[in-house]
Short mmCIF file of N, CA and C in Angstrom, two decimals:
data_model
loop_
_atom_site.label_atom_id
_atom_site.label_comp_id
_atom_site.label_asym_id
_atom_site.label_seq_id
_atom_site.Cartn_x
_atom_site.Cartn_y
_atom_site.Cartn_z
N MET L 1 4.80 3.83 -0.88
CA MET L 1 5.18 2.66 -1.63
C MET L 1 5.14 3.03 -3.11
N GLU L 2 6.21 2.78 -3.80
CA GLU L 2 6.27 3.08 -5.23
C GLU L 2 5.81 1.86 -6.02
N ILE L 3 4.80 2.07 -6.87
CA ILE L 3 4.26 0.99 -7.69
C ILE L 3 4.06 1.52 -9.12
N PRO L 4 5.13 1.83 -9.83
CA PRO L 4 4.97 2.38 -11.17
C PRO L 4 4.34 1.37 -12.12
N GLY L 5 3.57 1.88 -13.06
CA GLY L 5 2.94 1.01 -14.05
C GLY L 5 1.72 0.29 -13.54
N THR L 6 1.22 0.67 -12.38
CA THR L 6 0.04 0.04 -11.80
C THR L 6 -1.09 1.05 -11.73
N ARG L 7 -2.30 0.59 -12.00
CA ARG L 7 -3.46 1.46 -11.89
C ARG L 7 -4.08 1.33 -10.51
N LYS L 8 -4.77 2.38 -10.09
CA LYS L 8 -5.41 2.39 -8.78
C LYS L 8 -6.40 1.23 -8.65
N GLU L 9 -7.09 0.88 -9.73
CA GLU L 9 -8.07 -0.19 -9.72
C GLU L 9 -7.45 -1.56 -9.48
N ASP L 10 -6.14 -1.69 -9.69
CA ASP L 10 -5.45 -2.97 -9.53
C ASP L 10 -4.82 -3.14 -8.15
N ILE L 11 -5.13 -2.23 -7.22
CA ILE L 11 -4.55 -2.27 -5.88
C ILE L 11 -5.66 -2.41 -4.85
N SER L 12 -5.44 -3.24 -3.83
CA SER L 12 -6.39 -3.31 -2.72
C SER L 12 -5.63 -3.15 -1.42
N LEU L 13 -6.30 -2.56 -0.44
CA LEU L 13 -5.71 -2.27 0.86
C LEU L 13 -6.68 -2.80 1.91
N VAL L 14 -6.23 -3.75 2.74
CA VAL L 14 -7.11 -4.42 3.70
C VAL L 14 -6.43 -4.45 5.06
N ARG L 15 -7.21 -4.18 6.11
CA ARG L 15 -6.70 -4.33 7.47
C ARG L 15 -7.23 -5.64 8.03
N GLU L 16 -6.33 -6.47 8.52
CA GLU L 16 -6.69 -7.74 9.17
C GLU L 16 -5.96 -7.78 10.51
N GLY L 17 -6.71 -7.53 11.58
CA GLY L 17 -6.09 -7.50 12.91
C GLY L 17 -5.11 -6.35 13.01
N ASP L 18 -3.88 -6.66 13.36
CA ASP L 18 -2.85 -5.62 13.46
C ASP L 18 -2.01 -5.52 12.20
N LYS L 19 -2.48 -6.11 11.10
CA LYS L 19 -1.76 -6.11 9.82
C LYS L 19 -2.48 -5.25 8.79
N LEU L 20 -1.72 -4.56 7.98
CA LEU L 20 -2.24 -3.83 6.84
C LEU L 20 -1.68 -4.52 5.60
N ILE L 21 -2.56 -5.04 4.76
CA ILE L 21 -2.13 -5.84 3.61
C ILE L 21 -2.39 -5.07 2.32
N ILE L 22 -1.33 -4.91 1.55
CA ILE L 22 -1.41 -4.24 0.25
C ILE L 22 -1.24 -5.32 -0.81
N ARG L 23 -2.25 -5.46 -1.67
CA ARG L 23 -2.19 -6.46 -2.74
C ARG L 23 -2.41 -5.75 -4.07
N GLY L 24 -1.82 -6.30 -5.11
CA GLY L 24 -2.03 -5.69 -6.41
C GLY L 24 -1.52 -6.56 -7.54
N GLU L 25 -1.71 -6.04 -8.73
CA GLU L 25 -1.26 -6.73 -9.92
C GLU L 25 -0.67 -5.71 -10.88
N LYS L 26 0.52 -6.01 -11.37
CA LYS L 26 1.15 -5.15 -12.37
C LYS L 26 0.91 -5.76 -13.74
N LYS L 27 0.54 -4.90 -14.66
CA LYS L 27 0.33 -5.32 -16.05
C LYS L 27 1.11 -4.37 -16.95
N HIS L 28 1.84 -4.94 -17.87
CA HIS L 28 2.60 -4.11 -18.81
C HIS L 28 2.46 -4.71 -20.20
N GLU L 29 2.18 -3.86 -21.17
CA GLU L 29 2.07 -4.32 -22.54
C GLU L 29 2.78 -3.33 -23.45
N HIS L 30 3.60 -3.85 -24.34
CA HIS L 30 4.33 -3.02 -25.29
C HIS L 30 4.09 -3.59 -26.68
N GLU L 31 3.64 -2.73 -27.58
CA GLU L 31 3.35 -3.17 -28.94
C GLU L 31 4.22 -2.39 -29.92
N GLU L 32 4.76 -3.11 -30.89
CA GLU L 32 5.62 -2.50 -31.90
C GLU L 32 5.18 -2.99 -33.28
N LYS L 33 4.91 -2.05 -34.18
CA LYS L 33 4.47 -2.41 -35.52
C LYS L 33 5.37 -1.75 -36.55
N SER L 34 5.66 -2.49 -37.60
CA SER L 34 6.35 -1.95 -38.76
C SER L 34 5.85 -2.71 -39.98
N ASP L 35 6.43 -2.44 -41.14
CA ASP L 35 5.98 -3.12 -42.36
C ASP L 35 6.21 -4.63 -42.30
N LYS L 36 7.32 -5.05 -41.69
CA LYS L 36 7.68 -6.47 -41.68
C LYS L 36 7.51 -7.14 -40.31
N LEU L 37 7.12 -6.36 -39.31
CA LEU L 37 7.13 -6.91 -37.95
C LEU L 37 5.93 -6.40 -37.16
N HIS L 38 5.33 -7.29 -36.42
CA HIS L 38 4.30 -6.92 -35.45
C HIS L 38 4.61 -7.70 -34.16
N ARG L 39 5.06 -6.99 -33.14
CA ARG L 39 5.49 -7.66 -31.90
C ARG L 39 4.75 -7.05 -30.72
N ILE L 40 4.25 -7.94 -29.85
CA ILE L 40 3.59 -7.52 -28.62
C ILE L 40 4.25 -8.24 -27.46
N GLU L 41 4.69 -7.47 -26.49
CA GLU L 41 5.27 -8.05 -25.27
C GLU L 41 4.35 -7.74 -24.10
N ARG L 42 4.04 -8.75 -23.32
CA ARG L 42 3.18 -8.57 -22.15
C ARG L 42 3.86 -9.17 -20.93
N SER L 43 3.70 -8.50 -19.81
CA SER L 43 4.19 -9.06 -18.54
C SER L 43 3.16 -8.76 -17.46
N TYR L 44 2.96 -9.73 -16.59
CA TYR L 44 1.98 -9.63 -15.51
C TYR L 44 2.64 -10.13 -14.23
N GLY L 45 2.19 -9.62 -13.13
CA GLY L 45 2.71 -10.11 -11.87
C GLY L 45 1.87 -9.63 -10.69
N HIS L 46 1.66 -10.51 -9.73
CA HIS L 46 0.95 -10.16 -8.51
C HIS L 46 1.97 -9.81 -7.43
N PHE L 47 1.58 -8.92 -6.54
CA PHE L 47 2.46 -8.58 -5.42
C PHE L 47 1.61 -8.42 -4.17
N GLN L 48 2.27 -8.59 -3.04
CA GLN L 48 1.62 -8.42 -1.74
C GLN L 48 2.66 -7.94 -0.74
N ARG L 49 2.25 -7.01 0.08
CA ARG L 49 3.13 -6.51 1.14
C ARG L 49 2.31 -6.43 2.42
N VAL L 50 2.84 -6.94 3.52
CA VAL L 50 2.14 -6.95 4.79
C VAL L 50 2.92 -6.07 5.77
N LEU L 51 2.22 -5.08 6.33
CA LEU L 51 2.82 -4.17 7.30
C LEU L 51 2.16 -4.38 8.65
N THR L 52 2.95 -4.39 9.71
CA THR L 52 2.40 -4.48 11.06
C THR L 52 2.11 -3.08 11.56
N LEU L 53 0.88 -2.87 12.00
CA LEU L 53 0.47 -1.56 12.49
C LEU L 53 0.82 -1.42 13.97
N PRO L 54 1.06 -0.20 14.41
CA PRO L 54 1.31 0.00 15.85
C PRO L 54 0.04 -0.28 16.64
N ALA L 55 0.19 -0.61 17.91
CA ALA L 55 -0.95 -0.97 18.76
C ALA L 55 -1.93 0.18 18.91
N ASP L 56 -1.46 1.42 18.80
CA ASP L 56 -2.35 2.57 18.99
C ASP L 56 -2.87 3.16 17.67
N ALA L 57 -2.88 2.36 16.60
CA ALA L 57 -3.40 2.83 15.32
C ALA L 57 -4.92 2.95 15.40
N GLU L 58 -5.46 4.02 14.82
CA GLU L 58 -6.91 4.24 14.80
C GLU L 58 -7.48 3.65 13.51
N ASP L 59 -8.45 2.75 13.66
CA ASP L 59 -9.06 2.10 12.48
C ASP L 59 -9.77 3.09 11.57
N GLU L 60 -10.56 3.95 12.16
CA GLU L 60 -11.44 4.83 11.39
C GLU L 60 -10.70 5.85 10.54
N GLY L 61 -9.52 6.24 10.94
CA GLY L 61 -8.85 7.32 10.24
C GLY L 61 -7.86 6.90 9.17
N ILE L 62 -7.69 5.60 8.94
CA ILE L 62 -6.73 5.13 7.94
C ILE L 62 -7.23 5.54 6.56
N ASP L 63 -6.36 6.20 5.78
CA ASP L 63 -6.72 6.53 4.41
C ASP L 63 -5.51 6.37 3.50
N ALA L 64 -5.78 6.31 2.21
CA ALA L 64 -4.72 6.10 1.24
C ALA L 64 -4.97 6.96 0.01
N GLU L 65 -3.87 7.31 -0.65
CA GLU L 65 -3.93 8.12 -1.87
C GLU L 65 -2.95 7.52 -2.87
N PHE L 66 -3.38 7.39 -4.12
CA PHE L 66 -2.51 6.85 -5.17
C PHE L 66 -2.39 7.88 -6.27
N LYS L 67 -1.16 8.33 -6.52
CA LYS L 67 -0.95 9.35 -7.53
C LYS L 67 0.43 9.15 -8.16
N ASP L 68 0.49 9.16 -9.47
CA ASP L 68 1.74 9.06 -10.22
C ASP L 68 2.58 7.86 -9.81
N GLY L 69 1.93 6.71 -9.57
CA GLY L 69 2.65 5.49 -9.23
C GLY L 69 3.12 5.38 -7.79
N VAL L 70 2.67 6.30 -6.93
CA VAL L 70 3.08 6.28 -5.53
C VAL L 70 1.84 6.14 -4.65
N LEU L 71 1.84 5.12 -3.79
CA LEU L 71 0.75 4.89 -2.84
C LEU L 71 1.17 5.44 -1.49
N LYS L 72 0.39 6.41 -1.00
CA LYS L 72 0.65 7.00 0.32
C LYS L 72 -0.45 6.55 1.27
N ILE L 73 -0.06 6.00 2.40
CA ILE L 73 -1.01 5.52 3.40
C ILE L 73 -0.79 6.30 4.68
N ARG L 74 -1.87 6.81 5.23
CA ARG L 74 -1.79 7.55 6.50
C ARG L 74 -2.51 6.76 7.57
N VAL L 75 -1.81 6.52 8.67
CA VAL L 75 -2.38 5.77 9.79
C VAL L 75 -2.32 6.67 11.01
N PRO L 76 -3.46 7.27 11.40
CA PRO L 76 -3.43 8.11 12.60
C PRO L 76 -3.31 7.25 13.85
N ARG L 77 -2.75 7.85 14.87
CA ARG L 77 -2.57 7.14 16.13
C ARG L 77 -3.47 7.76 17.19
N LYS L 78 -3.92 6.92 18.10
CA LYS L 78 -4.75 7.38 19.20
C LYS L 78 -3.93 8.30 20.09
N PRO L 79 -4.56 9.35 20.61
CA PRO L 79 -3.81 10.24 21.50
C PRO L 79 -3.37 9.48 22.75
N GLN L 80 -2.17 9.80 23.19
CA GLN L 80 -1.67 9.15 24.39
C GLN L 80 -2.44 9.67 25.59
N SER L 81 -2.72 8.77 26.50
CA SER L 81 -3.46 9.19 27.69
C SER L 81 -2.56 10.08 28.54
N THR L 82 -3.16 11.06 29.12
CA THR L 82 -2.41 11.99 29.96
C THR L 82 -2.49 11.51 31.41
N SER L 83 -1.60 10.60 31.73
CA SER L 83 -1.59 10.08 33.09
C SER L 83 -0.70 10.96 33.95
N LYS L 84 -1.17 11.22 35.15
CA LYS L 84 -0.40 12.05 36.08
C LYS L 84 0.58 11.14 36.81
N SER L 85 1.75 11.65 37.04
CA SER L 85 2.71 10.86 37.80
C SER L 85 2.43 11.02 39.30
N LYS L 86 2.77 9.98 40.03
CA LYS L 86 2.49 9.97 41.45
C LYS L 86 3.66 9.30 42.16
N ASN L 87 4.16 9.94 43.18
CA ASN L 87 5.21 9.33 43.99
C ASN L 87 4.63 8.25 44.88
N ILE L 88 5.32 7.15 44.96
CA ILE L 88 4.88 6.03 45.80
C ILE L 88 5.87 5.87 46.93
N ASN L 89 5.36 5.83 48.14
CA ASN L 89 6.21 5.66 49.32
C ASN L 89 6.74 4.24 49.38
N ILE L 90 7.98 4.13 49.77
CA ILE L 90 8.62 2.83 49.93
C ILE L 90 8.71 2.55 51.43
N ALA L 91 8.10 1.47 51.87
CA ALA L 91 8.11 1.12 53.29
C ALA L 91 9.42 0.46 53.66
N GLY L 92 9.82 0.64 54.91
CA GLY L 92 10.98 -0.09 55.40
C GLY L 92 11.99 0.73 56.07
#
């Protein structure tokens, strides 16, 4: 997820049931000074994104990394059970 202009401290990642919720706040401030002018522009905004996790997602192994405005989330999956196939006789 690309979130330019956001600090790691302004992002939270929460698992609720089968949902992974990413919440955050973007803050931007631009200041311009000259002899006749002093102007400050500020913009703020909250965001939220909800992702549905697969049924075989492992809770313990979920991790996230935030670097250069990009949030990477890794969700490991439980190994698939190795079930043996078996032929079933059909009567009749």
